[in-house]
Amino acid sequence: MKRLSLAVLIWLLLVGAGMAALFTGARGQFTETFNTDARILHRVLSQRMEQQEAVLNAVDALGMDVLGQGMDTAALGRYLDTLLRPYPQVVAVERCAAGGCRVLGTPAETPPKLAPPLSPDPAVRWPEGGGPLYALSRGDVRVWVDARRLAGALDSGAAPLTYTLFQPATGAVIVNHTQEGGTRAASTTLRVEKVLGTALQPLPIVISRPVPWEVWPWIGGLLWTLLTAGLTVLVWRLLEARRTAQHALLDERARAGGVVEAASEAIVALDALHQVTLANPAARAALAHLLPPGTDLRDVTTFQATLSQAPFDPASFWDSAKPVALPEGLTLLRNGEAVQVEGSLSPLPGADRTLRGRVLIVREVGPLQRRMLEHLEDGERRVREHEDMLAHVSRLSTLGEMGAGLAHELNQPLTAIVSYGQAAARLLDDPEPDLARVRHAVGASVTQAVRAAQIIVRLRQWVRRSPSQTRPTDLVQAVQNVLTLCRADLNRLGVRVVTDYADAPLVQADPVQLEQIVLNLLRNALDAVQDTPDPVIELSIVLEKGGWSLSVSDNGPGIAAEVAPRLFTPFTTSKSGGLGLGLSLSQTLAQGMGGDLSGANADAGGAVFTLSLPRLQLEAASD
């Protein structure tokens, strides 16, 4: 706001100075023109008064000559009319004698009665009522002059002049003559006082000229005001843009400085002579020097070669005109200790592309390697734990399936053993057998058979699974977790994995059991494509029939015709050494979560297994 007020003040000062210069110049021009016109008017009036005096002298001389020759008065009057025609200000001529005055010729005005003279024998006489007529006298000749006709055709329209004649003795106004156009409203009036330059008629005269408002340079002032306003706005915007650019530059410098100061890498800016111009705290800590500006960095920095290091030439490194990296395995001597570092030296070109300096960036490799190893070990540990958990769940589920199958298969033979043992016991009740021993053996068989049946019942009860604990689960995340677990085998076999995931496939499932199913399907696909050239496994997720379906397909040999009818029957397998429980277990887990698992041969070859799971109920309700 202060800057805006200052700009307005400067603009007002410029406007004021310009307007003052314009109006001062205009007034000077008006004054110069007025003085010139006033001198011309004064000269013209003086010349006409001289003409009047010449007429007076001529009439006086002519009258004496005419009387001497005996010319009558009428003839003299006609002669005077001809003589006075070029002088319109001379309106009458009289000849005075003791008996009175007589008008000669044809007068333009009737001579009024003269007032008593103010001095003896005056040359100029005034009427009793004052001007504008007055009489010039010499001897008995009297010439009457009309002061209103003195200026005559001098009137001009653009710059009118006004003049006022006064009586020399009394100061009374003889005539106040205003030219045409002199009555316009005026802003000021130019004025000069003079005396007409004749000895016979020393009449004071005041010449003035009104200066109308419209002749002042208003348009020039308006243009100047608009020009200065435009220039002021332009300069203001330029200054604001410059100020904004300066602030942006300062902010950018501050941000850049903050980034450099906060960087964990050692950053040192050098000039063309390798002298330090800027060093961040990490540089001072890494190089164990204060690094004040002006320090030659080559004098305080020592790189030491190692056996595992690539060739390193310090001279070419420091003087390189291109970005150059420190060779791997290089160490930096710091307080007598060799610290393994990495980094680079980059040139700083100026606006003209000439070299202005360099930037050295150095970082310690040891802490970075330790952090990377720690993160890697932590990630591998989490992967192993997850895989172990899935394997544990898989073993438990397999054990459950095995226990259930064994209980079903062994329960009937054991029941028959019990029945046969009881029958044998009854048969041995025949006469003359060794009843004690037979009864003892048969009783032992019955006892052991009953005990086996009880053990199988207890095993079946122990391996019976509890209901699945379902919750909202991201199907894509489960697939990605399993792909991470199998990444090593996928890379080892060179299998190309193609994925096509739907958007936000949320299902109601047990996350652990879901990953177990996907793991079984993916391992089956891996086993199927291990002998296939250019092995490919495709995983796609689509929404159909109100639920999400995950399809796992491969380009292997497909499902054998003899295995297809019993694909999900326990102990059915086409793999050597396989138990045939994986698909059966996976289908059981899928059905326990409200879904299903199916498999078939694909039209293009290979096998495709489809896992169907219910969509998240909240998601379904929102649709």
Short mmCIF file of N, CA and C in Angstrom, two decimals, residues 483-623:
data_model
loop_
_atom_site.label_atom_id
_atom_site.label_comp_id
_atom_site.label_asym_id
_atom_site.label_seq_id
_atom_site.Cartn_x
_atom_site.Cartn_y
_atom_site.Cartn_z
N LEU A 483 2.59 -64.02 -5.43
CA LEU A 483 3.59 -63.82 -6.47
C LEU A 483 4.94 -63.47 -5.87
N THR A 484 4.93 -62.69 -4.80
CA THR A 484 6.19 -62.36 -4.12
C THR A 484 6.85 -63.62 -3.56
N LEU A 485 6.04 -64.51 -2.98
CA LEU A 485 6.59 -65.74 -2.42
C LEU A 485 7.19 -66.62 -3.51
N CYS A 486 6.56 -66.63 -4.68
CA CYS A 486 7.01 -67.51 -5.76
C CYS A 486 7.94 -66.82 -6.75
N ARG A 487 8.38 -65.61 -6.44
CA ARG A 487 9.18 -64.87 -7.40
C ARG A 487 10.47 -65.60 -7.78
N ALA A 488 11.10 -66.22 -6.80
CA ALA A 488 12.37 -66.92 -7.09
C ALA A 488 12.14 -68.07 -8.07
N ASP A 489 11.10 -68.89 -7.85
CA ASP A 489 10.81 -70.00 -8.76
C ASP A 489 10.40 -69.50 -10.14
N LEU A 490 9.63 -68.41 -10.17
CA LEU A 490 9.23 -67.84 -11.47
C LEU A 490 10.44 -67.39 -12.26
N ASN A 491 11.36 -66.70 -11.57
CA ASN A 491 12.57 -66.25 -12.26
C ASN A 491 13.46 -67.42 -12.66
N ARG A 492 13.54 -68.43 -11.80
CA ARG A 492 14.41 -69.59 -12.10
C ARG A 492 13.92 -70.32 -13.34
N LEU A 493 12.61 -70.47 -13.48
CA LEU A 493 12.06 -71.19 -14.63
C LEU A 493 11.82 -70.28 -15.83
N GLY A 494 12.04 -68.98 -15.66
CA GLY A 494 11.83 -68.04 -16.78
C GLY A 494 10.38 -67.90 -17.17
N VAL A 495 9.49 -67.97 -16.20
CA VAL A 495 8.04 -67.90 -16.48
C VAL A 495 7.62 -66.44 -16.60
N ARG A 496 6.89 -66.14 -17.66
CA ARG A 496 6.34 -64.79 -17.86
C ARG A 496 4.93 -64.74 -17.27
N VAL A 497 4.72 -63.82 -16.35
CA VAL A 497 3.44 -63.70 -15.65
C VAL A 497 2.68 -62.53 -16.26
N VAL A 498 1.44 -62.79 -16.70
CA VAL A 498 0.57 -61.77 -17.28
C VAL A 498 -0.61 -61.58 -16.33
N THR A 499 -0.85 -60.35 -15.90
CA THR A 499 -1.92 -60.06 -14.94
C THR A 499 -2.93 -59.11 -15.56
N ASP A 500 -4.18 -59.30 -15.21
CA ASP A 500 -5.28 -58.42 -15.65
C ASP A 500 -6.23 -58.31 -14.47
N TYR A 501 -6.08 -57.23 -13.70
CA TYR A 501 -6.84 -57.09 -12.46
C TYR A 501 -7.99 -56.10 -12.66
N ALA A 502 -9.09 -56.40 -12.05
CA ALA A 502 -10.21 -55.45 -12.03
C ALA A 502 -9.93 -54.37 -10.98
N ASP A 503 -10.80 -53.41 -10.94
CA ASP A 503 -10.61 -52.28 -10.03
C ASP A 503 -11.24 -52.60 -8.69
N ALA A 504 -10.44 -52.58 -7.61
CA ALA A 504 -10.89 -52.76 -6.23
C ALA A 504 -11.70 -54.03 -6.03
N PRO A 505 -11.12 -55.21 -6.28
CA PRO A 505 -11.86 -56.46 -6.06
C PRO A 505 -11.81 -56.87 -4.58
N LEU A 506 -12.75 -56.42 -3.78
CA LEU A 506 -12.82 -56.76 -2.36
C LEU A 506 -13.76 -57.95 -2.19
N VAL A 507 -13.30 -58.96 -1.43
CA VAL A 507 -14.07 -60.18 -1.22
C VAL A 507 -14.22 -60.43 0.27
N GLN A 508 -15.19 -61.30 0.61
CA GLN A 508 -15.40 -61.72 1.99
C GLN A 508 -14.70 -63.08 2.13
N ALA A 509 -13.49 -63.10 2.74
CA ALA A 509 -12.70 -64.33 2.76
C ALA A 509 -11.75 -64.31 3.95
N ASP A 510 -11.19 -65.52 4.21
CA ASP A 510 -10.12 -65.66 5.19
C ASP A 510 -8.81 -65.38 4.47
N PRO A 511 -8.05 -64.33 4.82
CA PRO A 511 -6.85 -63.96 4.06
C PRO A 511 -5.83 -65.08 3.96
N VAL A 512 -5.60 -65.83 5.07
CA VAL A 512 -4.59 -66.89 5.06
C VAL A 512 -5.04 -68.04 4.17
N GLN A 513 -6.30 -68.47 4.31
CA GLN A 513 -6.78 -69.57 3.50
C GLN A 513 -6.85 -69.16 2.02
N LEU A 514 -7.18 -67.87 1.75
CA LEU A 514 -7.22 -67.38 0.37
C LEU A 514 -5.83 -67.46 -0.26
N GLU A 515 -4.81 -67.02 0.47
CA GLU A 515 -3.45 -67.09 -0.05
C GLU A 515 -3.01 -68.54 -0.23
N GLN A 516 -3.50 -69.44 0.63
CA GLN A 516 -3.14 -70.86 0.50
C GLN A 516 -3.71 -71.42 -0.79
N ILE A 517 -4.96 -71.04 -1.11
CA ILE A 517 -5.57 -71.52 -2.35
C ILE A 517 -4.78 -71.00 -3.55
N VAL A 518 -4.49 -69.68 -3.57
CA VAL A 518 -3.76 -69.10 -4.69
C VAL A 518 -2.38 -69.74 -4.81
N LEU A 519 -1.74 -70.00 -3.65
CA LEU A 519 -0.41 -70.64 -3.68
C LEU A 519 -0.48 -72.03 -4.31
N ASN A 520 -1.51 -72.83 -3.95
CA ASN A 520 -1.65 -74.16 -4.53
C ASN A 520 -1.87 -74.08 -6.04
N LEU A 521 -2.72 -73.15 -6.49
CA LEU A 521 -2.99 -73.01 -7.91
C LEU A 521 -1.75 -72.56 -8.67
N LEU A 522 -0.99 -71.59 -8.08
CA LEU A 522 0.20 -71.10 -8.76
C LEU A 522 1.29 -72.16 -8.82
N ARG A 523 1.44 -72.98 -7.74
CA ARG A 523 2.46 -74.04 -7.76
C ARG A 523 2.08 -75.14 -8.75
N ASN A 524 0.81 -75.44 -8.87
CA ASN A 524 0.38 -76.41 -9.88
C ASN A 524 0.69 -75.90 -11.28
N ALA A 525 0.44 -74.59 -11.50
CA ALA A 525 0.74 -74.00 -12.81
C ALA A 525 2.24 -74.04 -13.09
N LEU A 526 3.06 -73.76 -12.06
CA LEU A 526 4.51 -73.81 -12.23
C LEU A 526 4.96 -75.23 -12.60
N ASP A 527 4.39 -76.23 -11.91
CA ASP A 527 4.75 -77.61 -12.24
C ASP A 527 4.34 -77.97 -13.66
N ALA A 528 3.22 -77.37 -14.14
CA ALA A 528 2.72 -77.71 -15.47
C ALA A 528 3.57 -77.11 -16.58
N VAL A 529 4.16 -75.92 -16.35
CA VAL A 529 4.87 -75.22 -17.44
C VAL A 529 6.38 -75.36 -17.33
N GLN A 530 6.90 -76.16 -16.39
CA GLN A 530 8.34 -76.19 -16.19
C GLN A 530 9.09 -76.79 -17.39
N ASP A 531 8.42 -77.63 -18.18
CA ASP A 531 9.05 -78.21 -19.37
C ASP A 531 8.53 -77.59 -20.66
N THR A 532 7.82 -76.46 -20.56
CA THR A 532 7.21 -75.82 -21.73
C THR A 532 8.11 -74.69 -22.22
N PRO A 533 8.42 -74.63 -23.54
CA PRO A 533 9.16 -73.47 -24.06
C PRO A 533 8.32 -72.19 -23.90
N ASP A 534 8.97 -71.11 -23.55
CA ASP A 534 8.31 -69.81 -23.34
C ASP A 534 7.11 -69.97 -22.42
N PRO A 535 7.35 -70.40 -21.16
CA PRO A 535 6.23 -70.63 -20.24
C PRO A 535 5.52 -69.32 -19.87
N VAL A 536 4.19 -69.37 -19.82
CA VAL A 536 3.37 -68.20 -19.50
C VAL A 536 2.29 -68.62 -18.52
N ILE A 537 2.11 -67.78 -17.46
CA ILE A 537 1.01 -67.97 -16.51
C ILE A 537 0.21 -66.67 -16.49
N GLU A 538 -1.10 -66.78 -16.69
CA GLU A 538 -1.97 -65.60 -16.70
C GLU A 538 -2.87 -65.62 -15.49
N LEU A 539 -2.99 -64.47 -14.82
CA LEU A 539 -3.88 -64.30 -13.67
C LEU A 539 -4.81 -63.14 -13.98
N SER A 540 -6.11 -63.38 -13.94
CA SER A 540 -7.09 -62.33 -14.24
C SER A 540 -8.19 -62.36 -13.20
N ILE A 541 -8.73 -61.17 -12.91
CA ILE A 541 -9.80 -61.01 -11.92
C ILE A 541 -10.94 -60.27 -12.59
N VAL A 542 -12.13 -60.86 -12.59
CA VAL A 542 -13.30 -60.24 -13.21
C VAL A 542 -14.47 -60.36 -12.24
N LEU A 543 -15.48 -59.50 -12.49
CA LEU A 543 -16.71 -59.51 -11.69
C LEU A 543 -17.80 -60.22 -12.50
N GLU A 544 -18.35 -61.31 -11.94
CA GLU A 544 -19.41 -62.02 -12.64
C GLU A 544 -20.30 -62.73 -11.62
N LYS A 545 -21.60 -62.66 -11.93
CA LYS A 545 -22.62 -63.34 -11.11
C LYS A 545 -22.57 -62.88 -9.66
N GLY A 546 -22.34 -61.61 -9.47
CA GLY A 546 -22.38 -61.05 -8.12
C GLY A 546 -21.17 -61.33 -7.28
N GLY A 547 -20.11 -61.90 -7.83
CA GLY A 547 -18.91 -62.17 -7.07
C GLY A 547 -17.68 -62.00 -7.93
N TRP A 548 -16.52 -62.06 -7.29
CA TRP A 548 -15.25 -61.92 -8.00
C TRP A 548 -14.70 -63.30 -8.35
N SER A 549 -14.15 -63.41 -9.56
CA SER A 549 -13.57 -64.68 -10.02
C SER A 549 -12.11 -64.45 -10.37
N LEU A 550 -11.23 -65.30 -9.80
CA LEU A 550 -9.81 -65.30 -10.09
C LEU A 550 -9.51 -66.51 -10.96
N SER A 551 -8.95 -66.24 -12.16
CA SER A 551 -8.59 -67.33 -13.08
C SER A 551 -7.08 -67.43 -13.16
N VAL A 552 -6.56 -68.65 -13.00
CA VAL A 552 -5.13 -68.94 -13.13
C VAL A 552 -4.98 -69.94 -14.27
N SER A 553 -4.39 -69.47 -15.38
CA SER A 553 -4.24 -70.33 -16.55
C SER A 553 -2.78 -70.43 -16.93
N ASP A 554 -2.43 -71.53 -17.61
CA ASP A 554 -1.06 -71.76 -18.03
C ASP A 554 -1.08 -72.31 -19.45
N ASN A 555 0.10 -72.34 -20.06
CA ASN A 555 0.23 -72.90 -21.41
C ASN A 555 0.94 -74.25 -21.38
N GLY A 556 0.68 -75.03 -20.29
CA GLY A 556 1.27 -76.35 -20.15
C GLY A 556 0.48 -77.41 -20.92
N PRO A 557 0.69 -78.67 -20.59
CA PRO A 557 0.02 -79.77 -21.33
C PRO A 557 -1.46 -79.91 -21.02
N GLY A 558 -1.97 -79.26 -19.99
CA GLY A 558 -3.38 -79.37 -19.64
C GLY A 558 -3.66 -80.53 -18.69
N ILE A 559 -4.96 -80.77 -18.41
CA ILE A 559 -5.39 -81.81 -17.48
C ILE A 559 -5.59 -83.12 -18.25
N ALA A 560 -5.00 -84.19 -17.74
CA ALA A 560 -5.12 -85.49 -18.40
C ALA A 560 -6.58 -85.95 -18.38
N ALA A 561 -6.99 -86.65 -19.44
CA ALA A 561 -8.39 -87.06 -19.56
C ALA A 561 -8.80 -87.99 -18.44
N GLU A 562 -7.89 -88.88 -17.97
CA GLU A 562 -8.25 -89.82 -16.91
C GLU A 562 -8.32 -89.16 -15.55
N VAL A 563 -7.72 -87.97 -15.41
CA VAL A 563 -7.71 -87.29 -14.11
C VAL A 563 -8.87 -86.31 -14.00
N ALA A 564 -9.35 -85.79 -15.15
CA ALA A 564 -10.35 -84.72 -15.13
C ALA A 564 -11.60 -85.08 -14.34
N PRO A 565 -12.20 -86.31 -14.44
CA PRO A 565 -13.43 -86.57 -13.69
C PRO A 565 -13.22 -86.57 -12.18
N ARG A 566 -12.02 -86.92 -11.70
CA ARG A 566 -11.75 -87.02 -10.26
C ARG A 566 -10.77 -85.92 -9.82
N LEU A 567 -10.87 -84.73 -10.46
CA LEU A 567 -9.86 -83.68 -10.24
C LEU A 567 -9.80 -83.22 -8.79
N PHE A 568 -10.96 -83.14 -8.12
CA PHE A 568 -10.99 -82.62 -6.75
C PHE A 568 -11.25 -83.73 -5.73
N THR A 569 -11.03 -84.98 -6.16
CA THR A 569 -11.15 -86.11 -5.22
C THR A 569 -9.83 -86.27 -4.47
N PRO A 570 -9.86 -86.47 -3.17
CA PRO A 570 -8.60 -86.62 -2.41
C PRO A 570 -7.77 -87.78 -2.96
N PHE A 571 -6.47 -87.63 -2.93
CA PHE A 571 -5.48 -88.60 -3.35
C PHE A 571 -5.49 -88.85 -4.86
N THR A 572 -6.03 -87.88 -5.60
CA THR A 572 -6.00 -87.96 -7.06
C THR A 572 -4.92 -87.02 -7.56
N THR A 573 -3.93 -87.57 -8.31
CA THR A 573 -2.84 -86.74 -8.78
C THR A 573 -2.23 -87.35 -10.02
N SER A 574 -1.66 -86.50 -10.87
CA SER A 574 -0.91 -86.96 -12.04
C SER A 574 0.58 -86.70 -11.88
N LYS A 575 0.98 -86.13 -10.75
CA LYS A 575 2.39 -85.83 -10.50
C LYS A 575 3.02 -86.97 -9.72
N SER A 576 4.24 -87.30 -10.10
CA SER A 576 4.95 -88.35 -9.39
C SER A 576 5.33 -87.84 -8.00
N GLY A 577 5.01 -88.61 -7.01
CA GLY A 577 5.33 -88.21 -5.65
C GLY A 577 4.29 -87.32 -5.03
N GLY A 578 3.21 -86.95 -5.75
CA GLY A 578 2.18 -86.09 -5.20
C GLY A 578 1.18 -86.85 -4.38
N LEU A 579 0.59 -86.20 -3.36
CA LEU A 579 -0.41 -86.83 -2.51
C LEU A 579 -1.81 -86.71 -3.08
N GLY A 580 -2.04 -85.75 -3.99
CA GLY A 580 -3.37 -85.56 -4.55
C GLY A 580 -4.33 -84.91 -3.59
N LEU A 581 -3.82 -84.09 -2.64
CA LEU A 581 -4.69 -83.44 -1.66
C LEU A 581 -4.78 -81.92 -1.85
N GLY A 582 -3.91 -81.33 -2.70
CA GLY A 582 -3.87 -79.87 -2.82
C GLY A 582 -5.15 -79.28 -3.37
N LEU A 583 -5.64 -79.80 -4.51
CA LEU A 583 -6.87 -79.27 -5.10
C LEU A 583 -8.07 -79.58 -4.24
N SER A 584 -8.10 -80.80 -3.64
CA SER A 584 -9.20 -81.15 -2.76
C SER A 584 -9.26 -80.19 -1.56
N LEU A 585 -8.08 -79.95 -0.98
CA LEU A 585 -8.02 -79.03 0.15
C LEU A 585 -8.44 -77.61 -0.28
N SER A 586 -7.95 -77.15 -1.44
CA SER A 586 -8.28 -75.80 -1.91
C SER A 586 -9.77 -75.65 -2.15
N GLN A 587 -10.40 -76.67 -2.76
CA GLN A 587 -11.85 -76.58 -2.99
C GLN A 587 -12.60 -76.54 -1.66
N THR A 588 -12.15 -77.38 -0.71
CA THR A 588 -12.80 -77.38 0.60
C THR A 588 -12.69 -76.01 1.26
N LEU A 589 -11.49 -75.39 1.20
CA LEU A 589 -11.31 -74.06 1.79
C LEU A 589 -12.17 -73.01 1.09
N ALA A 590 -12.25 -73.08 -0.25
CA ALA A 590 -13.07 -72.13 -1.00
C ALA A 590 -14.53 -72.26 -0.63
N GLN A 591 -15.03 -73.50 -0.55
CA GLN A 591 -16.42 -73.70 -0.18
C GLN A 591 -16.68 -73.26 1.25
N GLY A 592 -15.68 -73.42 2.13
CA GLY A 592 -15.84 -72.96 3.51
C GLY A 592 -15.97 -71.45 3.60
N MET A 593 -15.45 -70.70 2.59
CA MET A 593 -15.58 -69.23 2.58
C MET A 593 -16.76 -68.77 1.74
N GLY A 594 -17.63 -69.71 1.34
CA GLY A 594 -18.82 -69.33 0.58
C GLY A 594 -18.57 -69.27 -0.91
N GLY A 595 -17.44 -69.78 -1.39
CA GLY A 595 -17.14 -69.74 -2.81
C GLY A 595 -17.01 -71.12 -3.39
N ASP A 596 -16.23 -71.24 -4.48
CA ASP A 596 -16.05 -72.53 -5.12
C ASP A 596 -14.77 -72.49 -5.96
N LEU A 597 -14.28 -73.66 -6.33
CA LEU A 597 -13.08 -73.78 -7.15
C LEU A 597 -13.38 -74.80 -8.24
N SER A 598 -13.09 -74.44 -9.49
CA SER A 598 -13.33 -75.34 -10.62
C SER A 598 -12.11 -75.31 -11.52
N GLY A 599 -11.98 -76.34 -12.37
CA GLY A 599 -10.85 -76.43 -13.27
C GLY A 599 -11.22 -77.14 -14.54
N ALA A 600 -10.55 -76.74 -15.65
CA ALA A 600 -10.81 -77.36 -16.93
C ALA A 600 -9.66 -77.02 -17.86
N ASN A 601 -9.66 -77.67 -19.04
CA ASN A 601 -8.67 -77.35 -20.07
C ASN A 601 -9.12 -76.12 -20.84
N ALA A 602 -8.16 -75.25 -21.17
CA ALA A 602 -8.47 -74.04 -21.92
C ALA A 602 -8.58 -74.37 -23.40
N ASP A 603 -9.35 -73.54 -24.13
CA ASP A 603 -9.52 -73.76 -25.57
C ASP A 603 -8.20 -73.63 -26.31
N ALA A 604 -7.33 -72.68 -25.87
CA ALA A 604 -6.06 -72.46 -26.56
C ALA A 604 -4.96 -73.39 -26.07
N GLY A 605 -5.28 -74.31 -25.19
CA GLY A 605 -4.27 -75.21 -24.64
C GLY A 605 -3.94 -74.85 -23.22
N GLY A 606 -3.46 -75.83 -22.46
CA GLY A 606 -3.16 -75.59 -21.08
C GLY A 606 -4.38 -75.75 -20.21
N ALA A 607 -4.24 -75.46 -18.92
CA ALA A 607 -5.31 -75.61 -17.95
C ALA A 607 -5.67 -74.26 -17.36
N VAL A 608 -6.94 -74.15 -16.94
CA VAL A 608 -7.40 -72.92 -16.29
C VAL A 608 -8.23 -73.31 -15.09
N PHE A 609 -7.89 -72.74 -13.93
CA PHE A 609 -8.60 -72.96 -12.68
C PHE A 609 -9.23 -71.64 -12.26
N THR A 610 -10.51 -71.70 -11.86
CA THR A 610 -11.25 -70.48 -11.53
C THR A 610 -11.72 -70.56 -10.09
N LEU A 611 -11.31 -69.57 -9.30
CA LEU A 611 -11.72 -69.44 -7.91
C LEU A 611 -12.80 -68.37 -7.83
N SER A 612 -13.99 -68.74 -7.35
CA SER A 612 -15.10 -67.80 -7.21
C SER A 612 -15.33 -67.52 -5.74
N LEU A 613 -15.41 -66.23 -5.40
CA LEU A 613 -15.61 -65.82 -4.01
C LEU A 613 -16.69 -64.75 -3.95
N PRO A 614 -17.43 -64.71 -2.86
CA PRO A 614 -18.50 -63.69 -2.75
C PRO A 614 -17.90 -62.29 -2.62
N ARG A 615 -18.58 -61.35 -3.26
CA ARG A 615 -18.14 -59.97 -3.17
C ARG A 615 -18.47 -59.41 -1.79
N LEU A 616 -17.72 -58.44 -1.36
CA LEU A 616 -17.93 -57.82 -0.06
C LEU A 616 -19.36 -57.29 0.03
N GLN A 617 -20.06 -57.65 1.11
CA GLN A 617 -21.48 -57.32 1.22
C GLN A 617 -21.72 -55.81 1.23
N LEU A 618 -20.83 -55.05 1.89
CA LEU A 618 -21.00 -53.59 1.92
C LEU A 618 -20.90 -53.03 0.51
N GLU A 619 -19.95 -53.56 -0.29
CA GLU A 619 -19.80 -53.11 -1.67
C GLU A 619 -21.04 -53.45 -2.48
N ALA A 620 -21.55 -54.67 -2.30
CA ALA A 620 -22.72 -55.08 -3.04
C ALA A 620 -23.92 -54.23 -2.65
N ALA A 621 -24.07 -53.89 -1.38
CA ALA A 621 -25.19 -53.07 -0.93
C ALA A 621 -25.13 -51.68 -1.48
N SER A 622 -23.92 -51.14 -1.62
CA SER A 622 -23.78 -49.77 -2.13
C SER A 622 -24.15 -49.67 -3.58
N ASP A 623 -24.05 -50.78 -4.37
CA ASP A 623 -24.42 -50.77 -5.78
C ASP A 623 -25.94 -50.68 -5.93
#
